PDB file of C-alpha atoms in Angstrom:
ATOM      1  CA  THR G   1       0.000   0.000   0.000  1.00 42.00           C
ATOM      2  CA  GLY G   2       1.012   3.577  -0.432  1.00 45.00           C
ATOM      3  CA  LEU G   3       1.904   5.997   2.290  1.00 45.00           C
ATOM      4  CA  HIS G   4      -1.183   8.067   1.543  1.00 44.00           C
ATOM      5  CA  ASP G   5      -3.508   5.159   2.370  1.00 47.00           C
ATOM      6  CA  SER G   6      -2.559   5.175   6.050  1.00 47.00           C
ATOM      7  CA  SER G   7      -3.020   8.921   6.354  1.00 50.00           C
ATOM      8  CA  GLY G   8      -6.624   8.802   5.214  1.00 56.00           C
ATOM      9  CA  TRP G   9      -6.058  11.565   2.667  1.00 63.00           C
ATOM     10  CA  ASN G  10      -6.782   9.331  -0.333  1.00 68.00           C
ATOM     11  CA  ILE G  11      -4.831  11.562  -2.692  1.00 69.00           C
ATOM     12  CA  ASN G  12      -4.216  10.160  -6.159  1.00 71.00           C
ATOM     13  CA  PRO G  13      -0.494   9.316  -6.572  1.00 68.00           C
ATOM     14  CA  ALA G  14      -0.432  11.162  -9.906  1.00 69.00           C
ATOM     15  CA  ASN G  15      -1.578  14.320  -8.124  1.00 76.00           C
ATOM     16  CA  ILE G  16       1.089  13.849  -5.461  1.00 77.00           C
ATOM     17  CA  ARG G  17       3.764  13.515  -8.138  1.00 76.00           C
ATOM     18  CA  TRP G  18       2.473  16.619  -9.940  1.00 83.00           C
ATOM     19  CA  LEU G  19       2.397  18.710  -6.748  1.00 86.00           C
ATOM     20  CA  THR G  20       5.826  17.450  -5.700  1.00 85.00           C
ATOM     21  CA  GLY G  21       7.203  18.316  -9.141  1.00 84.00           C
ATOM     22  CA  LEU G  22       5.723  21.803  -8.961  1.00 90.00           C
ATOM     23  CA  PHE G  23       7.174  22.344  -5.493  1.00 91.00           C
ATOM     24  CA  THR G  24      10.571  21.101  -6.701  1.00 90.00           C
ATOM     25  CA  LEU G  25      10.521  23.606  -9.581  1.00 93.00           C
ATOM     26  CA  LEU G  26       9.684  26.422  -7.167  1.00 95.00           C
ATOM     27  CA  ILE G  27      12.634  25.437  -4.975  1.00 94.00           C
ATOM     28  CA  LEU G  28      14.841  25.224  -8.074  1.00 96.00           C
ATOM     29  CA  ALA G  29      13.813  28.712  -9.208  1.00 97.00           C
ATOM     30  CA  VAL G  30      14.647  30.117  -5.757  1.00 97.00           C
ATOM     31  CA  GLY G  31      17.982  28.264  -5.863  1.00 96.00           C
ATOM     32  CA  VAL G  32      18.829  29.660  -9.294  1.00 98.00           C
ATOM     33  CA  TYR G  33      17.928  33.196  -8.162  1.00 98.00           C
ATOM     34  CA  THR G  34      19.955  32.839  -4.962  1.00 98.00           C
ATOM     35  CA  GLY G  35      22.909  31.347  -6.841  1.00 97.00           C
ATOM     36  CA  ILE G  36      22.953  34.148  -9.407  1.00 97.00           C
ATOM     37  CA  GLN G  37      22.692  36.791  -6.678  1.00 97.00           C
ATOM     38  CA  SER G  38      25.532  35.125  -4.756  1.00 97.00           C
ATOM     39  CA  ALA G  39      27.734  35.036  -7.873  1.00 97.00           C
ATOM     40  CA  LYS G  40      27.031  38.724  -8.427  1.00 96.00           C
ATOM     41  CA  ARG G  41      27.874  39.590  -4.800  1.00 97.00           C
ATOM     42  CA  ASN G  42      31.094  37.558  -4.971  1.00 97.00           C
ATOM     43  CA  ASN G  43      32.111  39.470  -8.099  1.00 95.00           C
ATOM     44  CA  SER G  44      31.784  42.938  -6.539  1.00 95.00           C
ATOM     45  CA  GLY G  45      28.286  43.439  -7.920  1.00 94.00           C
ATOM     46  CA  LYS G  46      29.308  42.731 -11.518  1.00 95.00           C
ATOM     47  CA  LEU G  47      27.754  39.894 -13.484  1.00 96.00           C
ATOM     48  CA  THR G  48      27.462  39.293 -17.187  1.00 96.00           C
ATOM     49  CA  TYR G  49      24.504  37.542 -18.755  1.00 97.00           C
ATOM     50  CA  GLY G  50      26.734  34.550 -19.564  1.00 97.00           C
ATOM     51  CA  GLN G  51      27.911  34.301 -15.955  1.00 97.00           C
ATOM     52  CA  ALA G  52      24.302  34.401 -14.751  1.00 97.00           C
ATOM     53  CA  VAL G  53      23.272  31.619 -17.134  1.00 98.00           C
ATOM     54  CA  THR G  54      26.325  29.517 -16.275  1.00 98.00           C
ATOM     55  CA  THR G  55      25.589  29.891 -12.571  1.00 98.00           C
ATOM     56  CA  GLY G  56      21.974  28.824 -13.124  1.00 97.00           C
ATOM     57  CA  ILE G  57      23.043  25.750 -15.091  1.00 97.00           C
ATOM     58  CA  LEU G  58      25.482  24.757 -12.336  1.00 97.00           C
ATOM     59  CA  VAL G  59      22.692  25.114  -9.777  1.00 97.00           C
ATOM     60  CA  GLY G  60      20.498  22.892 -11.952  1.00 96.00           C
ATOM     61  CA  LEU G  61      23.179  20.212 -12.238  1.00 96.00           C
ATOM     62  CA  THR G  62      23.733  20.296  -8.479  1.00 96.00           C
ATOM     63  CA  VAL G  63      20.014  20.068  -7.724  1.00 93.00           C
ATOM     64  CA  GLY G  64      19.617  17.301 -10.294  1.00 93.00           C
ATOM     65  CA  ALA G  65      22.382  15.287  -8.647  1.00 94.00           C
ATOM     66  CA  CYS G  66      20.814  15.813  -5.213  1.00 93.00           C
ATOM     67  CA  VAL G  67      17.335  14.862  -6.435  1.00 90.00           C
ATOM     68  CA  SER G  68      18.783  11.738  -8.046  1.00 92.00           C
ATOM     69  CA  ILE G  69      20.536  10.652  -4.868  1.00 94.00           C
ATOM     70  CA  ILE G  70      17.496  11.362  -2.700  1.00 92.00           C
ATOM     71  CA  GLY G  71      15.278   9.499  -5.169  1.00 89.00           C
ATOM     72  CA  LEU G  72      17.560   6.469  -5.082  1.00 92.00           C
ATOM     73  CA  ILE G  73      17.622   6.476  -1.292  1.00 93.00           C
ATOM     74  CA  TYR G  74      13.837   6.782  -1.167  1.00 89.00           C
ATOM     75  CA  THR G  75      13.086   4.062  -3.715  1.00 89.00           C
ATOM     76  CA  HIS G  76      15.725   1.608  -2.488  1.00 90.00           C
ATOM     77  CA  PHE G  77      15.753   2.045   1.300  1.00 92.00           C
ATOM     78  CA  ILE G  78      12.791   4.054   2.568  1.00 91.00           C
ATOM     79  CA  ASN G  79      10.083   2.753   0.214  1.00 88.00           C
ATOM     80  CA  PRO G  80      11.534  -0.151  -1.800  1.00 91.00           C
ATOM     81  CA  GLY G  81       8.033  -1.065  -3.028  1.00 91.00           C
ATOM     82  CA  TYR G  82       7.578   2.334  -4.673  1.00 88.00           C
ATOM     83  CA  ALA G  83       7.873   1.109  -8.280  1.00 91.00           C
ATOM     84  CA  ASN G  84       5.452  -1.773  -7.722  1.00 93.00           C
ATOM     85  CA  TYR G  85       3.017   0.566  -5.994  1.00 89.00           C
ATOM     86  CA  MET G  86       3.145   3.085  -8.847  1.00 88.00           C
ATOM     87  CA  LEU G  87       2.634   0.287 -11.383  1.00 93.00           C
ATOM     88  CA  ALA G  88      -0.373  -1.016  -9.436  1.00 93.00           C
ATOM     89  CA  GLU G  89      -1.891   2.478  -9.201  1.00 88.00           C
ATOM     90  CA  ASN G  90      -1.268   3.058 -12.905  1.00 90.00           C
ATOM     91  CA  LYS G  91      -2.986  -0.208 -13.755  1.00 94.00           C
ATOM     92  CA  LYS G  92      -5.998   0.689 -11.583  1.00 92.00           C
ATOM     93  CA  GLY G  93      -6.302   4.011 -13.381  1.00 90.00           C
ATOM     94  CA  LEU G  94      -6.080   2.415 -16.818  1.00 93.00           C
ATOM     95  CA  ILE G  95      -8.697  -0.184 -15.913  1.00 95.00           C
ATOM     96  CA  ALA G  96     -10.986   2.569 -14.610  1.00 93.00           C
ATOM     97  CA  GLN G  97     -10.599   4.356 -17.960  1.00 94.00           C
ATOM     98  CA  GLY G  98     -11.667   1.209 -19.791  1.00 95.00           C
ATOM     99  CA  ILE G  99      -8.334   0.676 -21.555  1.00 94.00           C
ATOM    100  CA  SER G 100      -7.932  -2.729 -23.231  1.00 96.00           C
ATOM    101  CA  ALA G 101      -5.823  -5.417 -21.543  1.00 96.00           C
ATOM    102  CA  ASP G 102      -3.313  -5.333 -24.422  1.00 96.00           C
ATOM    103  CA  ASN G 103      -2.845  -1.577 -24.110  1.00 96.00           C
ATOM    104  CA  ILE G 104      -2.608  -1.852 -20.316  1.00 96.00           C
ATOM    105  CA  ALA G 105       0.193  -4.410 -20.696  1.00 96.00           C
ATOM    106  CA  LYS G 106       2.064  -2.138 -23.128  1.00 96.00           C
ATOM    107  CA  ASP G 107       1.614   0.873 -20.864  1.00 95.00           C
ATOM    108  CA  GLN G 108       2.771  -1.069 -17.805  1.00 96.00           C
ATOM    109  CA  THR G 109       5.906  -2.232 -19.627  1.00 96.00           C
ATOM    110  CA  ALA G 110       6.726   1.342 -20.636  1.00 96.00           C
ATOM    111  CA  MET G 111       6.057   2.639 -17.136  1.00 94.00           C
ATOM    112  CA  ALA G 112       8.206  -0.105 -15.570  1.00 95.00           C
ATOM    113  CA  GLN G 113      11.082   1.044 -17.785  1.00 95.00           C
ATOM    114  CA  MET G 114      10.508   4.663 -16.711  1.00 93.00           C
ATOM    115  CA  LEU G 115      10.761   3.605 -13.054  1.00 92.00           C
ATOM    116  CA  THR G 116      14.204   2.000 -13.368  1.00 93.00           C
ATOM    117  CA  PRO G 117      16.994   3.725 -11.401  1.00 91.00           C
ATOM    118  CA  GLY G 118      18.979   4.724 -14.505  1.00 92.00           C
ATOM    119  CA  VAL G 119      16.001   6.382 -16.160  1.00 94.00           C
ATOM    120  CA  GLN G 120      14.991   8.098 -12.921  1.00 91.00           C
ATOM    121  CA  ILE G 121      18.516   9.511 -12.501  1.00 92.00           C
ATOM    122  CA  MET G 122      18.650  10.779 -16.090  1.00 94.00           C
ATOM    123  CA  GLN G 123      15.174  12.310 -15.822  1.00 92.00           C
ATOM    124  CA  ALA G 124      16.138  14.197 -12.669  1.00 91.00           C
ATOM    125  CA  LEU G 125      19.440  15.440 -14.093  1.00 93.00           C
ATOM    126  CA  VAL G 126      17.986  16.470 -17.441  1.00 95.00           C
ATOM    127  CA  LEU G 127      14.777  18.025 -16.092  1.00 94.00           C
ATOM    128  CA  GLN G 128      16.486  20.008 -13.343  1.00 95.00           C
ATOM    129  CA  THR G 129      19.229  21.221 -15.676  1.00 96.00           C
ATOM    130  CA  VAL G 130      16.832  22.198 -18.480  1.00 97.00           C
ATOM    131  CA  MET G 131      14.500  24.009 -16.101  1.00 97.00           C
ATOM    132  CA  ALA G 132      17.421  25.761 -14.364  1.00 97.00           C
ATOM    133  CA  THR G 133      18.699  26.846 -17.784  1.00 97.00           C
ATOM    134  CA  ILE G 134      15.302  28.309 -18.667  1.00 98.00           C
ATOM    135  CA  PHE G 135      15.062  30.058 -15.285  1.00 98.00           C
ATOM    136  CA  SER G 136      18.602  31.441 -15.602  1.00 98.00           C
ATOM    137  CA  LEU G 137      18.037  32.646 -19.180  1.00 98.00           C
ATOM    138  CA  ILE G 138      15.102  34.696 -17.911  1.00 98.00           C
ATOM    139  CA  MET G 139      16.524  35.766 -14.546  1.00 97.00           C
ATOM    140  CA  GLY G 140      19.880  36.613 -16.099  1.00 97.00           C
ATOM    141  CA  LEU G 141      18.201  39.354 -18.133  1.00 96.00           C
ATOM    142  CA  PHE G 142      17.126  41.073 -14.934  1.00 96.00           C
ATOM    143  CA  LEU G 143      20.034  40.244 -12.646  1.00 95.00           C
ATOM    144  CA  LYS G 144      23.000  40.981 -14.903  1.00 95.00           C
ATOM    145  CA  SER G 145      24.987  44.144 -14.299  1.00 91.00           C
ATOM    146  CA  ARG G 146      23.606  47.170 -16.081  1.00 85.00           C
ATOM    147  CA  SER G 147      26.877  49.032 -16.513  1.00 67.00           C
ATOM    148  CA  ARG G 148      29.242  48.261 -19.393  1.00 58.00           C
ATOM    149  CA  ASP G 149      32.687  48.059 -17.851  1.00 46.00           C
TER     150      ASP G 149
END
């Protein structure tokens, strides 16, 4: 059973994943902003657009590595049945939607592959880095130094 069953909240696991992902992106955006501001402070208030973007990308890589490690710890030690639970919940949802048994089997195979440690690590690294790059491209426009020295 899932952790949410014992709490009585009965929250759909897909909703939990979506909310967790949104919260993670908010934390990432704050981290990118803080990292860029710190780089600017450490450079006597001067920061080029390229330095801002580079700083944001480095924050994204760092967060991605941390998310990967935490995810591995969670899925292997804290909740080793996580993948099986997610597969079971996915199957319940597909059955409720009236999906054919053949399509359910195909979907379950694809989802099982997505839940492997290697894929989970790559997803975390790529997603966090891409999102940090997007955040830093935008924030860099506003946080770069205005003067042309």
